[in-house]
mmCIF file of C-alpha atoms in Angstrom:
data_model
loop_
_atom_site.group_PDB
_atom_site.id
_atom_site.type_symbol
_atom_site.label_atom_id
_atom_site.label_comp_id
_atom_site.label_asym_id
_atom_site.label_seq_id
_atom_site.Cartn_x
_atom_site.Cartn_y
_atom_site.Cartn_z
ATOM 1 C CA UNK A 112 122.367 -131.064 98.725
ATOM 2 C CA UNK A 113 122.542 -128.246 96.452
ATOM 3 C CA UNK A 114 118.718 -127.795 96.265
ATOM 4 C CA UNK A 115 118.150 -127.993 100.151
ATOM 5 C CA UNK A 116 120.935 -124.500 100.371
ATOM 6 C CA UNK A 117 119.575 -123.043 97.324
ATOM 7 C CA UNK A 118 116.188 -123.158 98.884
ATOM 8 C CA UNK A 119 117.070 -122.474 102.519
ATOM 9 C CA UNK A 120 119.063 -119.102 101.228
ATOM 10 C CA UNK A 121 116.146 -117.731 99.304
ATOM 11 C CA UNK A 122 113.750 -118.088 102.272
ATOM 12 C CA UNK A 123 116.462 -116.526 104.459
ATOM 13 C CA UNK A 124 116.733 -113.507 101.713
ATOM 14 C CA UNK A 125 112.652 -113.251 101.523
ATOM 15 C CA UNK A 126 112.136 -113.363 105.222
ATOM 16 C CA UNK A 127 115.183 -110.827 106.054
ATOM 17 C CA UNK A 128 113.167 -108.566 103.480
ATOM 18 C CA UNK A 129 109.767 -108.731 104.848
ATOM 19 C CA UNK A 130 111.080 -108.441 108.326
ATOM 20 C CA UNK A 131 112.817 -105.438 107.284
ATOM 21 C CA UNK A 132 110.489 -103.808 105.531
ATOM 22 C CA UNK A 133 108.272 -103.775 108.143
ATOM 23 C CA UNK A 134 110.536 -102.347 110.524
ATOM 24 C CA UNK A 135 111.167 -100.117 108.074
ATOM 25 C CA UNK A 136 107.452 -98.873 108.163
ATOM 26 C CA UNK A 137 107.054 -98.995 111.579
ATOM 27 C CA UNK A 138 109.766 -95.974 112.057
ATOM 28 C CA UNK A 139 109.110 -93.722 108.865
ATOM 29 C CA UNK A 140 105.567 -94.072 109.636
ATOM 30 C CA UNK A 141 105.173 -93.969 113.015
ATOM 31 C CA UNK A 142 102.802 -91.449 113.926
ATOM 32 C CA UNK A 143 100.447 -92.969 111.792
ATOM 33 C CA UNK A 144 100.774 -95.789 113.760
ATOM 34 C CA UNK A 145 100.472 -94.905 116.749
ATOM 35 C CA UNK A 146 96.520 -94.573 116.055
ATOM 36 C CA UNK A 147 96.225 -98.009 114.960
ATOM 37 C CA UNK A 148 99.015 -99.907 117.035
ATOM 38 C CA UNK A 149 99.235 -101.412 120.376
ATOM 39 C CA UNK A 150 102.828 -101.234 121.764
ATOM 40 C CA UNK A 151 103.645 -103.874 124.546
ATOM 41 C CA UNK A 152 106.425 -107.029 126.050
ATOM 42 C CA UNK A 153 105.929 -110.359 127.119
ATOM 43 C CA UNK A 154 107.906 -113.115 128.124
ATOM 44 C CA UNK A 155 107.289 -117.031 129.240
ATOM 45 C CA UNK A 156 108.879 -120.064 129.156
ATOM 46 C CA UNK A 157 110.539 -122.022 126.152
ATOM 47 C CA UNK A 158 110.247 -125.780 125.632
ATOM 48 C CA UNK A 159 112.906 -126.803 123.245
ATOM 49 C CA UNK A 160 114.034 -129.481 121.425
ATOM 50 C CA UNK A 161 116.508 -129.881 118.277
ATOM 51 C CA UNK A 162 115.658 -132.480 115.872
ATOM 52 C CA UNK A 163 118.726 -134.669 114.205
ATOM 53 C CA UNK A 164 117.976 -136.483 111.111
ATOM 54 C CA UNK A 165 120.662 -139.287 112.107
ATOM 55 C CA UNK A 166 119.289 -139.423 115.801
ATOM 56 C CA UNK A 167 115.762 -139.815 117.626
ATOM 57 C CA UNK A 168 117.080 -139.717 121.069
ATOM 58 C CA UNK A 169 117.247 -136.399 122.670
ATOM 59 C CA UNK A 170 115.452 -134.386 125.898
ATOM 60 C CA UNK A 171 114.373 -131.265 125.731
ATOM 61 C CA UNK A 172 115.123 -128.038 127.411
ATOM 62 C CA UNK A 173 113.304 -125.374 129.239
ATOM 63 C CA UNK A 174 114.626 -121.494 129.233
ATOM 64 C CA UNK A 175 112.939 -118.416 129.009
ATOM 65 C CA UNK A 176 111.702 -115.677 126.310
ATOM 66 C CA UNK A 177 111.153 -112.333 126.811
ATOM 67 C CA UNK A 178 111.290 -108.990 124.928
ATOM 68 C CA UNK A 179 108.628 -106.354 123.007
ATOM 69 C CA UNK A 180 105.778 -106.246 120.388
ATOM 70 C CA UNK A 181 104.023 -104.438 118.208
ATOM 71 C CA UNK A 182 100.760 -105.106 117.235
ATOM 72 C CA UNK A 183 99.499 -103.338 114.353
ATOM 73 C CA UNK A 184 96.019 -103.486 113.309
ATOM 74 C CA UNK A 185 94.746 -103.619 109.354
ATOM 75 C CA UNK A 186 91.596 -103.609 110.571
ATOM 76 C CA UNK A 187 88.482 -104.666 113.310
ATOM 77 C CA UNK A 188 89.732 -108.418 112.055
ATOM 78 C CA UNK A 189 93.113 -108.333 111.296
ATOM 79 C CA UNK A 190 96.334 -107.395 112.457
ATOM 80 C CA UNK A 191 100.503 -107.735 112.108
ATOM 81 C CA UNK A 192 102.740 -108.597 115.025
ATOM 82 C CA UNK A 193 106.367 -108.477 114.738
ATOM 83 C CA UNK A 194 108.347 -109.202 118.125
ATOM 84 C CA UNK A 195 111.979 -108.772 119.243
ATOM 85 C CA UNK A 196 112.498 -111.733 121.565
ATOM 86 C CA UNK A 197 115.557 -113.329 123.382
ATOM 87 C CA UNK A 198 114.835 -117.052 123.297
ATOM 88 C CA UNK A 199 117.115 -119.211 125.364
ATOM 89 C CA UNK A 200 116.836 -122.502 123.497
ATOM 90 C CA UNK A 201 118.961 -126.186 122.769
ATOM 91 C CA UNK A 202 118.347 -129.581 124.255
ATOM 92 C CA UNK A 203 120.410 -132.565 125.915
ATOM 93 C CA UNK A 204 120.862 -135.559 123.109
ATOM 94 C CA UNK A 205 121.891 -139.012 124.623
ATOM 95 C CA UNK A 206 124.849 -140.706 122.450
ATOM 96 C CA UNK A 207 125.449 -144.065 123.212
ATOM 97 C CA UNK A 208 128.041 -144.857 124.596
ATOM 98 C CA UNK A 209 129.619 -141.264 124.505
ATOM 99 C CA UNK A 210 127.459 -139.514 127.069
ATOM 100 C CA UNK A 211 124.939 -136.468 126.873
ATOM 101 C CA UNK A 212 125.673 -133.812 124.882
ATOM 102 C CA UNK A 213 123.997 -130.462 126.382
ATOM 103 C CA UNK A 214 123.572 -127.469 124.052
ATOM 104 C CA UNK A 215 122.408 -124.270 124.741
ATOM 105 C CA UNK A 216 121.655 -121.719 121.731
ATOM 106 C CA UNK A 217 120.951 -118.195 122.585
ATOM 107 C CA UNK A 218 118.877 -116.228 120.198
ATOM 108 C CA UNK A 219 117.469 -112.741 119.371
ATOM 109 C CA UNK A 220 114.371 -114.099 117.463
ATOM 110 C CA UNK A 221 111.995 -111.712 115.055
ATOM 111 C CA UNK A 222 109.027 -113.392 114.586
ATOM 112 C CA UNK A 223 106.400 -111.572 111.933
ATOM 113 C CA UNK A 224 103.167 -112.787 112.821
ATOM 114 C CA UNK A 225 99.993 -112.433 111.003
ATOM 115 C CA UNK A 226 96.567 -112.353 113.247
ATOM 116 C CA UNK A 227 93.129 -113.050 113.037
ATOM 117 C CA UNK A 228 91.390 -110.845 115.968
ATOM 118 C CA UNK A 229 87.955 -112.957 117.539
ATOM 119 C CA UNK A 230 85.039 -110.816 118.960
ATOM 120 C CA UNK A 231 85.931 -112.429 122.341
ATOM 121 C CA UNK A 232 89.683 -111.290 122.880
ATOM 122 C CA UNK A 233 91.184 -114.550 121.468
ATOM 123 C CA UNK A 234 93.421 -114.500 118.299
ATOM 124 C CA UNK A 235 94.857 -117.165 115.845
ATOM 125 C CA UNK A 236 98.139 -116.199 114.514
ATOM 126 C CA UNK A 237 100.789 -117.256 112.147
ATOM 127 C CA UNK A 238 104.077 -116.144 110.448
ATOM 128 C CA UNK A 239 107.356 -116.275 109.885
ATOM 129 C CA UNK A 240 110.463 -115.982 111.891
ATOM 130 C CA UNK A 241 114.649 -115.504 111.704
ATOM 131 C CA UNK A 242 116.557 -116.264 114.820
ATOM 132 C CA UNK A 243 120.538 -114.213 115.199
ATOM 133 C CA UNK A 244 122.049 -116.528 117.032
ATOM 134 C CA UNK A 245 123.558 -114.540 120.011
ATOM 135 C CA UNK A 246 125.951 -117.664 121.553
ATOM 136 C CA UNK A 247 125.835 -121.336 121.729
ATOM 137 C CA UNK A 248 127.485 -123.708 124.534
ATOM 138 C CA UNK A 249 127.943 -127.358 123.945
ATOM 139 C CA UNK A 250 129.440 -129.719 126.169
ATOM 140 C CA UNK A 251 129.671 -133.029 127.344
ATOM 141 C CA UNK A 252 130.040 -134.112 131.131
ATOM 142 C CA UNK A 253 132.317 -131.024 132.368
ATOM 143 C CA UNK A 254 134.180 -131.264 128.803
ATOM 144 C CA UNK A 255 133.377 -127.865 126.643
ATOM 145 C CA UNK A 256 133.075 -129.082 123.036
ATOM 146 C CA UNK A 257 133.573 -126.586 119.905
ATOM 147 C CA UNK A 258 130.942 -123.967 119.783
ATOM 148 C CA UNK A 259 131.224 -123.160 115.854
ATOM 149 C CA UNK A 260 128.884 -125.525 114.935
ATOM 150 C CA UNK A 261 125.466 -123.970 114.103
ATOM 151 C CA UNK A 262 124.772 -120.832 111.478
ATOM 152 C CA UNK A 263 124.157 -117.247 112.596
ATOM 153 C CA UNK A 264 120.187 -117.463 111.807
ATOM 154 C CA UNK A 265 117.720 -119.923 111.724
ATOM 155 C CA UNK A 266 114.244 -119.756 109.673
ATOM 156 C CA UNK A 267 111.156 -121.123 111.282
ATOM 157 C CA UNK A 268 106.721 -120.909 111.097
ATOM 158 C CA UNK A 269 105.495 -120.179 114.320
ATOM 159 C CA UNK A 270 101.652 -120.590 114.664
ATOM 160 C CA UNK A 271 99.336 -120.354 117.673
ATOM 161 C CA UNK A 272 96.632 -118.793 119.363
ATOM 162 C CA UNK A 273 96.372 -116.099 122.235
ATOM 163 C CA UNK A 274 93.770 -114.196 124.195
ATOM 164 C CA UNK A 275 94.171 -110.426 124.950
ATOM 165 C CA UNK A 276 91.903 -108.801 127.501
ATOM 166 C CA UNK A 277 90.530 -105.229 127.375
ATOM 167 C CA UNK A 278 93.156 -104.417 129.871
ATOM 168 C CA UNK A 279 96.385 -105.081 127.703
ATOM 169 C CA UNK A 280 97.281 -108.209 129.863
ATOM 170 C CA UNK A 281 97.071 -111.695 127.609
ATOM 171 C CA UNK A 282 98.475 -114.733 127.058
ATOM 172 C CA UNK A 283 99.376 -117.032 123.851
ATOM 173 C CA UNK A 284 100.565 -120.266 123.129
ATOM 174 C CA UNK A 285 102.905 -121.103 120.302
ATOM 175 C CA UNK A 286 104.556 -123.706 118.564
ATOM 176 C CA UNK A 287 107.556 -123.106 116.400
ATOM 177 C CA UNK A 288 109.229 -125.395 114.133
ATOM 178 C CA UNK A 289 112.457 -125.105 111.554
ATOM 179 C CA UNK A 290 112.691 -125.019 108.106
ATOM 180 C CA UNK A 291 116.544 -124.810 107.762
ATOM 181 C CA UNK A 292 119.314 -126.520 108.644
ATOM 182 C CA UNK A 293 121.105 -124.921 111.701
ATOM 183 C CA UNK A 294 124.246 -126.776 111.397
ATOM 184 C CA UNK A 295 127.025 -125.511 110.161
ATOM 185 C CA UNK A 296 128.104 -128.815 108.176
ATOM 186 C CA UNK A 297 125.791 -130.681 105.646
ATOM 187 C CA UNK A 298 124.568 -133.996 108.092
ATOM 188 C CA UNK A 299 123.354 -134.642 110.156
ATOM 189 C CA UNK A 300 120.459 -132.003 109.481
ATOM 190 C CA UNK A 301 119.196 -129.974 112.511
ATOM 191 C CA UNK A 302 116.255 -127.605 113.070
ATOM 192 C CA UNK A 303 115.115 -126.411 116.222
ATOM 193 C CA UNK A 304 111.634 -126.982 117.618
ATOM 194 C CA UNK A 305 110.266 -124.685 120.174
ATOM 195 C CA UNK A 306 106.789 -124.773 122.373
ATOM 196 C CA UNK A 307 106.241 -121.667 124.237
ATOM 197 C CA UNK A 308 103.548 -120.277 126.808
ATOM 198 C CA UNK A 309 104.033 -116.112 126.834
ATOM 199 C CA UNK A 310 102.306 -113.681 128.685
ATOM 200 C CA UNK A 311 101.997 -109.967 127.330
ATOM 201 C CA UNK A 312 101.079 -106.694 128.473
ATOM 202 C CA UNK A 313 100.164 -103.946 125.413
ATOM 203 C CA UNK A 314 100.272 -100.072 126.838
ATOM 204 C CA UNK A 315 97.353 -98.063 126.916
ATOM 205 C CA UNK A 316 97.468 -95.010 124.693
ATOM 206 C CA UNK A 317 96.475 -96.484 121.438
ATOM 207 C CA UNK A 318 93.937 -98.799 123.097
ATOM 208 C CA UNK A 319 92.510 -95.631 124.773
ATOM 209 C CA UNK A 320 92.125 -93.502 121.116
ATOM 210 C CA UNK A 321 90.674 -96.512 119.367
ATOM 211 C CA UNK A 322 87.892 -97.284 121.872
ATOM 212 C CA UNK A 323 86.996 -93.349 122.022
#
């Protein structure tokens, strides 16, 4: 309805602002930064799954993420991590008596993630995040069905928790679920759900000047 769009495009606008902004920052004031931020990648493995509000049955798929971060620290406690990731996600869904229908959605995904830094390496974190969609493939049986079906960006909340050693190497766990519709007509609603395990490495330098 008219109040499900109306909402979905002003959390698109706010979230393309934020993420932008902080890009934004990051390059005018990026010597600054470099004294307080920890510059790394990472990659893992997706779990995936779309949700349909007309349909319950559907299997999941696994692909892979991978791409950088930034993590920029407010203070001993707290820090920002945005991320430029390329998240292969989709699932299979069973209709009866029509077959499976496998689809595979291809994004560039910008989470924003907010942290909260434990004495012992590990970190909760949560945030905000808009997928590009980069391609999608549907098709059923050895039949390719039309690929025009799901918007340019998605909205979701990741949240999760990660450990970072004094080396740079870590791990995290996330879950990531969607607020907006990714289909491109009104029913049946979609939003993409997403488990992943990441590992990260962060480079040295600004490790090095903060523990001097």
């Amino acid at each position: 309805n008219s109040d499900f769009y109306g909402v979905e495009s002003f959390i698109k606008w706010a979230i393309m602002k934020k993420t932008f902004f902080i890009l934004l920052s990051v390059v005018t004031f990026q010597n600054s930064l470099a004294q307080t931020a920890d510059f790394g990648v990472k990659g893992g493995i997706n779990i995936s799954n779309l949700h349909y509000s007309d349909q319950s049955t559907t299997n999941k798929r696994i692909g892979l993420h991978f791409g950088m971060l930034a993590q920029i620290h407010a203070s001993s406690k707290w820090a920002i991590q945005p991320e430029f990731l390329y998240s292969l996600e989709g699932n299979s869904a069973i209709l009866i008596p029509e077959g499976t229908i496998y689809t595979k959605l291809n994004y560039l995904a910008v989470p924003v993630l907010v942290q909260y830094l434990l004495n012992n390496g590990f970190r909760l974190e949560g945030g905000a995040q808009i997928g590009f969609l980069l391609s999608a493939k549907t098709k059923r049986r050895n039949t390719r069905l039309t690929d025009n079906n799901f918007k340019s960006t998605a909205i979701s909340i990741p949240i999760g928790v990660g450990y970072a050693s004094a080396s740079g190497f870590g791990l995290d766990v996330r879950y990531s679920f969607g607020l907006t519709n990714i289909n491109n007509e009104s029913k049946p609603i979609i939003q993409s759900i997403v488990f992943q395990l990441g590992a990260f490495y962060t480079f040295p330098n600004a490790r090095i000047r903060r523990n001097r």
